[in-house]
C-alpha atoms as a PDB file:
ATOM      1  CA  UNK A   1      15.841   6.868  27.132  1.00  0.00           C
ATOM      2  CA  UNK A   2      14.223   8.224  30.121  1.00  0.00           C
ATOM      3  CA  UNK A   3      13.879  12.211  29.088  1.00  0.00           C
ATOM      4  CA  UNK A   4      12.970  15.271  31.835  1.00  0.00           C
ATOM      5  CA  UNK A   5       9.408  16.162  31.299  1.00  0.00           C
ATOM      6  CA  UNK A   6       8.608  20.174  31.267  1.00  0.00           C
ATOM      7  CA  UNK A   7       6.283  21.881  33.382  1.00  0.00           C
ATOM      8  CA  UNK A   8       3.927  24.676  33.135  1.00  0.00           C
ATOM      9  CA  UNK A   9       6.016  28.029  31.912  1.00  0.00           C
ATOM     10  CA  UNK A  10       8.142  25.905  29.557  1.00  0.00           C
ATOM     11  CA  UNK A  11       8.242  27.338  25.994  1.00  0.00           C
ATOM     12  CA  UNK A  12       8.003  24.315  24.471  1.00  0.00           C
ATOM     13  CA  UNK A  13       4.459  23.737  25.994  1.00  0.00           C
ATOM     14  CA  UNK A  14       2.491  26.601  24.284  1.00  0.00           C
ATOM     15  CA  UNK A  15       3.970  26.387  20.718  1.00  0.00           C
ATOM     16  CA  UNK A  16       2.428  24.614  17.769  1.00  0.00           C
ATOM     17  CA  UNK A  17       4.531  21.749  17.093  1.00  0.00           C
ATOM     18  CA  UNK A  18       5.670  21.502  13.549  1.00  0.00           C
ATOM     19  CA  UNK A  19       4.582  17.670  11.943  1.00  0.00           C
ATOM     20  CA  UNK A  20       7.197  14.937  12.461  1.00  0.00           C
ATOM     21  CA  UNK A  21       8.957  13.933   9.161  1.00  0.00           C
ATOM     22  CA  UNK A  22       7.957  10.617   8.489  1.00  0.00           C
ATOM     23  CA  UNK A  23      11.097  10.110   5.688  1.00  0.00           C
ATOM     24  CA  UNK A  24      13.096   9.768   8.988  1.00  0.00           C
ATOM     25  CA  UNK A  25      12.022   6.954  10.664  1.00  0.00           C
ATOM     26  CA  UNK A  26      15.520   6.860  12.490  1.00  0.00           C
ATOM     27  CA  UNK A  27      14.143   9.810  14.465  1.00  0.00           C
ATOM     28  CA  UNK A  28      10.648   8.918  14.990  1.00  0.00           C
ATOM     29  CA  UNK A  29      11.297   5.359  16.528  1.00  0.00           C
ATOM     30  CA  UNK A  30      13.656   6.747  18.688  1.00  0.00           C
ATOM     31  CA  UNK A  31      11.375   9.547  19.628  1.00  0.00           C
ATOM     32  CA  UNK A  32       8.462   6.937  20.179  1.00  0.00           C
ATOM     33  CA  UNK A  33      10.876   5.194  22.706  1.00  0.00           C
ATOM     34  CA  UNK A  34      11.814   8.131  24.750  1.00  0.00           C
ATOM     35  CA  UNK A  35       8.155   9.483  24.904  1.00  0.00           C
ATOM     36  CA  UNK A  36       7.228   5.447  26.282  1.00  0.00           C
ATOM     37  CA  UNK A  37      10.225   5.085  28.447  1.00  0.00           C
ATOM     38  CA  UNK A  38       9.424   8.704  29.764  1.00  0.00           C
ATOM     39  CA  UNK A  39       5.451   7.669  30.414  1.00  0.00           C
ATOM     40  CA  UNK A  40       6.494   4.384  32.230  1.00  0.00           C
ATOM     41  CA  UNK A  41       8.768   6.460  34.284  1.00  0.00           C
ATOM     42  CA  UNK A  42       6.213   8.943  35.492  1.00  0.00           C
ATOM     43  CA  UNK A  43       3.122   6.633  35.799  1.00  0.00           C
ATOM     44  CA  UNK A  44       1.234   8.374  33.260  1.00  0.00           C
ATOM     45  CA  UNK A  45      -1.587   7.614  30.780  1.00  0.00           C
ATOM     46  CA  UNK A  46      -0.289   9.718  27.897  1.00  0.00           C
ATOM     47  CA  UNK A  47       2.435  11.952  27.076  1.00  0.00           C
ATOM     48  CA  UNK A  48       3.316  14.335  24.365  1.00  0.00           C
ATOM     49  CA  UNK A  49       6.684  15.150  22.510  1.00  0.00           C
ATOM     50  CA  UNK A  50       6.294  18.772  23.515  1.00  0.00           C
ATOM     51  CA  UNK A  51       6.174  17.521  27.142  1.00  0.00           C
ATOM     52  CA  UNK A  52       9.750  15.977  27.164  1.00  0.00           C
ATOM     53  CA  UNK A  53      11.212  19.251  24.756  1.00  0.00           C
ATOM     54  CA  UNK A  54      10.586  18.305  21.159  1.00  0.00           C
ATOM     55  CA  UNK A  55       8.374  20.276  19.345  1.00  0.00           C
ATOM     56  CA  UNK A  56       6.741  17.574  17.005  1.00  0.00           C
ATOM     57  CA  UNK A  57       3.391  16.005  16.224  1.00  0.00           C
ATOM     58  CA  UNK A  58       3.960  12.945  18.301  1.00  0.00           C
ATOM     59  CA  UNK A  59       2.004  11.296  20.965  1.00  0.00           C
ATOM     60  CA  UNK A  60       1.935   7.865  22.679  1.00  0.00           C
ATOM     61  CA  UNK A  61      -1.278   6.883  25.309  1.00  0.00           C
ATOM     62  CA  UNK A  62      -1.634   4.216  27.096  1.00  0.00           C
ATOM     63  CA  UNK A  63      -4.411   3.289  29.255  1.00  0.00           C
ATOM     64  CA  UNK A  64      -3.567  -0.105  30.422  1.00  0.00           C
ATOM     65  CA  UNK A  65      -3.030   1.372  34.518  1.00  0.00           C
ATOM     66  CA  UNK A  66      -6.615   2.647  34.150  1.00  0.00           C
ATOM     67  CA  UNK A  67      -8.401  -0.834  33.093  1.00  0.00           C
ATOM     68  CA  UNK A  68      -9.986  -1.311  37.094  1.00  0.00           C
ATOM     69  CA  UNK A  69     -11.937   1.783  36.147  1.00  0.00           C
ATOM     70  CA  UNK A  70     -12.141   1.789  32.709  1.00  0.00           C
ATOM     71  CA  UNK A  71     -11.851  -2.160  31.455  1.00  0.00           C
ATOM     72  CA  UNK A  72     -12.493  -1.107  27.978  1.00  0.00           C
ATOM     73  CA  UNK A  73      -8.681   0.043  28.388  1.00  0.00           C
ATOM     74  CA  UNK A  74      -7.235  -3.145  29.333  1.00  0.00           C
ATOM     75  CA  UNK A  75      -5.549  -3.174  26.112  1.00  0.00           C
ATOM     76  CA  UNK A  76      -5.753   0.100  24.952  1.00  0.00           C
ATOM     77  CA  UNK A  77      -2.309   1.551  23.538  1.00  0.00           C
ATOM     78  CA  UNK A  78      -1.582   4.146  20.748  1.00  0.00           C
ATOM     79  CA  UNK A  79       1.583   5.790  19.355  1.00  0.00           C
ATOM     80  CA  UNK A  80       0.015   8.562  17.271  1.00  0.00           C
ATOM     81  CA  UNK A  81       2.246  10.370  14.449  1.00  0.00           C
ATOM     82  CA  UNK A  82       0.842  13.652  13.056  1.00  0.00           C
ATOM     83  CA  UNK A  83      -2.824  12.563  14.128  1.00  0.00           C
ATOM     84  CA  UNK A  84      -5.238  15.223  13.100  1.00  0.00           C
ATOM     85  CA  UNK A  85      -9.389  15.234  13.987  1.00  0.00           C
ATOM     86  CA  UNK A  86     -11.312  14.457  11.164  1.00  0.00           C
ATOM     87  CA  UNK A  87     -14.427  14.895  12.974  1.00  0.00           C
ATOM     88  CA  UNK A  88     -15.727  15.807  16.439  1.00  0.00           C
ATOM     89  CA  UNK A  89     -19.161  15.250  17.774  1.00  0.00           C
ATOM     90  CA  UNK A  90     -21.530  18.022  19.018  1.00  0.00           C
ATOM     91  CA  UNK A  91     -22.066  16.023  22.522  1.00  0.00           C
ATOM     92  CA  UNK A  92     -19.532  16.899  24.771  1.00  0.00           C
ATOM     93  CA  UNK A  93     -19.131  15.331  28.081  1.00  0.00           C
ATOM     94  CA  UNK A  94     -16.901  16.390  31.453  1.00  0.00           C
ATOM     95  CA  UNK A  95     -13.996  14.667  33.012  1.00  0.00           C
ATOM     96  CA  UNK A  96     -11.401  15.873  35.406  1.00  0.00           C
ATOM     97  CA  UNK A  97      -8.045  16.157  33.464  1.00  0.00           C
ATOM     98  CA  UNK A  98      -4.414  16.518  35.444  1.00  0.00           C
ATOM     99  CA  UNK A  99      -1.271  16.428  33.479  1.00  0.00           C
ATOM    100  CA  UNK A 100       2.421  15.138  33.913  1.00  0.00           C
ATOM    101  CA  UNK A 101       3.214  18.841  32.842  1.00  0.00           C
ATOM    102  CA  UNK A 102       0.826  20.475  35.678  1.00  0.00           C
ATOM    103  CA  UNK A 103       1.516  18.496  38.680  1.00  0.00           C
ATOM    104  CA  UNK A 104      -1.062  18.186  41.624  1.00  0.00           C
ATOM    105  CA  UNK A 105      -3.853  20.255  39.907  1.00  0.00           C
ATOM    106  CA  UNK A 106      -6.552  18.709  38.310  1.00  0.00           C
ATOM    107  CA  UNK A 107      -9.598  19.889  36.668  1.00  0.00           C
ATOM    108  CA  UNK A 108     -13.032  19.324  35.113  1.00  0.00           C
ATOM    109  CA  UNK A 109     -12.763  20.158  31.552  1.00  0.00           C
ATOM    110  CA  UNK A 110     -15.250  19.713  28.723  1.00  0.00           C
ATOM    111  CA  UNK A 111     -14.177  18.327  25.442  1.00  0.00           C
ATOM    112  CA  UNK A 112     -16.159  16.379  22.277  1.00  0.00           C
ATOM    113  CA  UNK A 113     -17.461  12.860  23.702  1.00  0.00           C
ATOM    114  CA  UNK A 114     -16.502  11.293  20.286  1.00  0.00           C
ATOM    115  CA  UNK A 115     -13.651  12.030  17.856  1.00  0.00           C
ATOM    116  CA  UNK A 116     -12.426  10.533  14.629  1.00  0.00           C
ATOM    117  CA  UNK A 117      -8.407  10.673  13.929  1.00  0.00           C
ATOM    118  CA  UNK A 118      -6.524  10.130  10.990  1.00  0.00           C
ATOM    119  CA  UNK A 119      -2.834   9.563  12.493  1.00  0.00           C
ATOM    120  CA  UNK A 120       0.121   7.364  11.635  1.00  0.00           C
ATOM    121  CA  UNK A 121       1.306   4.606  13.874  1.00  0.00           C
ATOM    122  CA  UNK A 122       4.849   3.384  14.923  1.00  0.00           C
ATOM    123  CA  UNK A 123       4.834   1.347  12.139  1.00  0.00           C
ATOM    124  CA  UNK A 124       4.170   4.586   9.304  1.00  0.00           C
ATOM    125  CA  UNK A 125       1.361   2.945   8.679  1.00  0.00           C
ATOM    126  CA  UNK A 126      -1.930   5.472   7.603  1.00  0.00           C
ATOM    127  CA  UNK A 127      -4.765   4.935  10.526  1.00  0.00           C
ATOM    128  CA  UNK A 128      -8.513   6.644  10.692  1.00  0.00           C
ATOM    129  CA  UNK A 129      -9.976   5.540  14.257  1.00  0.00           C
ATOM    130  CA  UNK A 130     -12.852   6.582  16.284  1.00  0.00           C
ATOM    131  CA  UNK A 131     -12.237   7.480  20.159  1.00  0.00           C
ATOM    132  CA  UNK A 132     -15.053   7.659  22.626  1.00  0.00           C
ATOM    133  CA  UNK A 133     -15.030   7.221  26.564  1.00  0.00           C
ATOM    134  CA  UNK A 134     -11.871   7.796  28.226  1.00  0.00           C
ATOM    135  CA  UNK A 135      -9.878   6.867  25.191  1.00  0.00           C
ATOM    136  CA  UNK A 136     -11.556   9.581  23.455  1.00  0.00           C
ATOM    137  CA  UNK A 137     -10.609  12.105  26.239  1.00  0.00           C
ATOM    138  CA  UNK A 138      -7.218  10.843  26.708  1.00  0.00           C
ATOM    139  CA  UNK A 139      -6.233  11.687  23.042  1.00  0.00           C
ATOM    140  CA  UNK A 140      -7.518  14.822  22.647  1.00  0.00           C
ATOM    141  CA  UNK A 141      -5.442  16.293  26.043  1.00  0.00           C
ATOM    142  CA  UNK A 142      -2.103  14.935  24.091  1.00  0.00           C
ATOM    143  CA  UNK A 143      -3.912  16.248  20.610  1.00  0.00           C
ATOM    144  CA  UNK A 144      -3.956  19.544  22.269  1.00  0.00           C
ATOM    145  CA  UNK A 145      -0.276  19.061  23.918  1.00  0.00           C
ATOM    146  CA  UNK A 146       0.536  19.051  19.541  1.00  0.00           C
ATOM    147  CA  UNK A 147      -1.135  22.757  19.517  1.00  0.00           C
ATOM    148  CA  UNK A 148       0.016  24.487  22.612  1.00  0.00           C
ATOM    149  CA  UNK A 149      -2.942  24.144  24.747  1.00  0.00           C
ATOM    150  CA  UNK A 150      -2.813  22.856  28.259  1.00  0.00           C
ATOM    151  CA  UNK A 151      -5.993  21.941  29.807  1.00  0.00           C
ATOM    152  CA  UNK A 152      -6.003  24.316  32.683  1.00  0.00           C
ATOM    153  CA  UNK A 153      -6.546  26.611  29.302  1.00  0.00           C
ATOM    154  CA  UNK A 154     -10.258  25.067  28.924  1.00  0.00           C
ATOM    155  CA  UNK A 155     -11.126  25.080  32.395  1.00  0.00           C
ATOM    156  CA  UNK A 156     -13.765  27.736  33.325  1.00  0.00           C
ATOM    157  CA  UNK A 157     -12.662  31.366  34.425  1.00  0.00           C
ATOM    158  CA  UNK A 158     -13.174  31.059  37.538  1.00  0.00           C
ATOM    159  CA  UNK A 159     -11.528  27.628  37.985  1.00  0.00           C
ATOM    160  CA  UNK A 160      -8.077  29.304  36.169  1.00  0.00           C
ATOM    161  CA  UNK A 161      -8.370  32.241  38.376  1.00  0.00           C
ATOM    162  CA  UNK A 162      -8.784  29.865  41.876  1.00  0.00           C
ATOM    163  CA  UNK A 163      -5.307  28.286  40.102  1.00  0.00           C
ATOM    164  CA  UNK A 164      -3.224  30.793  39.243  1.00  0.00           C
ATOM    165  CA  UNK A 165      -0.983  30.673  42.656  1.00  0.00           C
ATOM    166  CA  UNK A 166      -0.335  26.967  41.847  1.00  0.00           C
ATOM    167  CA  UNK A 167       0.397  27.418  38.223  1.00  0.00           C
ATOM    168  CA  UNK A 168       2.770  30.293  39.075  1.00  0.00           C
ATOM    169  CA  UNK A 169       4.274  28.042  41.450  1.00  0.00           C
ATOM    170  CA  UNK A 170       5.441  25.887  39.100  1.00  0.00           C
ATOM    171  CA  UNK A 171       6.300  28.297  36.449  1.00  0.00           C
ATOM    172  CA  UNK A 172       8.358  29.093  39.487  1.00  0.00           C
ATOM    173  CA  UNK A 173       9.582  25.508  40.006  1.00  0.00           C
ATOM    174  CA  UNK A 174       8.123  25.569  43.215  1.00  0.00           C
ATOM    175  CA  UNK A 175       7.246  21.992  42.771  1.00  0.00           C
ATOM    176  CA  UNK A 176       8.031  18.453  43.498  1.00  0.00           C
ATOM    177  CA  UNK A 177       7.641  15.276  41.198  1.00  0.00           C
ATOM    178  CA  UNK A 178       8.459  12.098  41.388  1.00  0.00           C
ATOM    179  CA  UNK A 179       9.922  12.431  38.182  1.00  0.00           C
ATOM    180  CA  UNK A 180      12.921  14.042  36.107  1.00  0.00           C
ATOM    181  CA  UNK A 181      11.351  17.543  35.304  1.00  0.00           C
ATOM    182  CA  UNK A 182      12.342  20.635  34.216  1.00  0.00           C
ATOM    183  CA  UNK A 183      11.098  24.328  33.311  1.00  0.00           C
ATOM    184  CA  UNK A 184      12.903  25.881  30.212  1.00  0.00           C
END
């Protein structure tokens, strides 16, 4: 099901989400299936289950639409369940970020250039991988979705402060998407 994605000044957005229970797979696959039916809708390359109002530690990325920039992507798909980092490199590296939850602002933001993730898949099945590239930087913005942390929290100061009338703006819903969205 197709589910309203929240925008900057949603609740939802800066709390910790509390781990999905993996007894109730019921939940999760449906969960799973909202969060892809919601990306596919919206054209994204990842998306959150903060980001369409559920407060749990479950992501899906995908970045299959990004493969004639990126071909290492072609294939690239994950449904992450409770993923945590297990290790982050010292390198960092700098991409611009933008956001199905922040619409029309986009960023430079600095992250690790290398992370390893324990996580469990749509299947419940226990996974440790290592992200680098664009994969790498595309899990960590979800991962952070999971804590509360948007990335126009890790751009610079003076990068936030140039974009506070657009994120009050939508705070304000002074916005348009192509998709369903909301701000509770």
């Amino acid at each position: 099901m197709i589910r309203p994605i929240y925008l900057y000044g949603s609740e939802v957005l800066r709390q910790k989400a509390a781990p999905a229970d993996l007894s109730d797979r019921e939940h999760i696959t449906e969960l799973v299936r909202d969060l892809w039916d919601t990306l596919a809708k919206a054209d994204g390359c990842g998306l959150a289950a903060p980001q369409i109002g559920v407060s749990e530690r479950v992501l899906v990325v995908d970045g299959r639409g990004l493969e004639d920039v990126y071909d290492y992507l072609k294939d690239f798909t994950r449904v992450m369940i409770n993923p945590t980092v297990l290790e982050a490199s010292e390198q960092t590296c700098e991409y611009s970020e933008g956001c199905l939850s922040v619409p029309g602002i986009y960023s430079d933001v600095v992250r690790p250039s290398r992370i390893t993730v324990e996580y469990w898949d749509e299947n419940l099945e226990r996974k440790v991988e290592e992200f680098d590239k664009f994969a790498c930087r595309m899990v960590q913005h979800e991962m952070s979705h999971l804590d509360g942390v948007l990335f126009t929290d890790l751009v610079a100061p003076i990068r936030k402060k140039i974009l506070g009338r657009k994120l009050q703006n939508i705070s304000r819903g002074k916005v348009g998407t192509s998709y369903n969205s909301k701000i509770k």
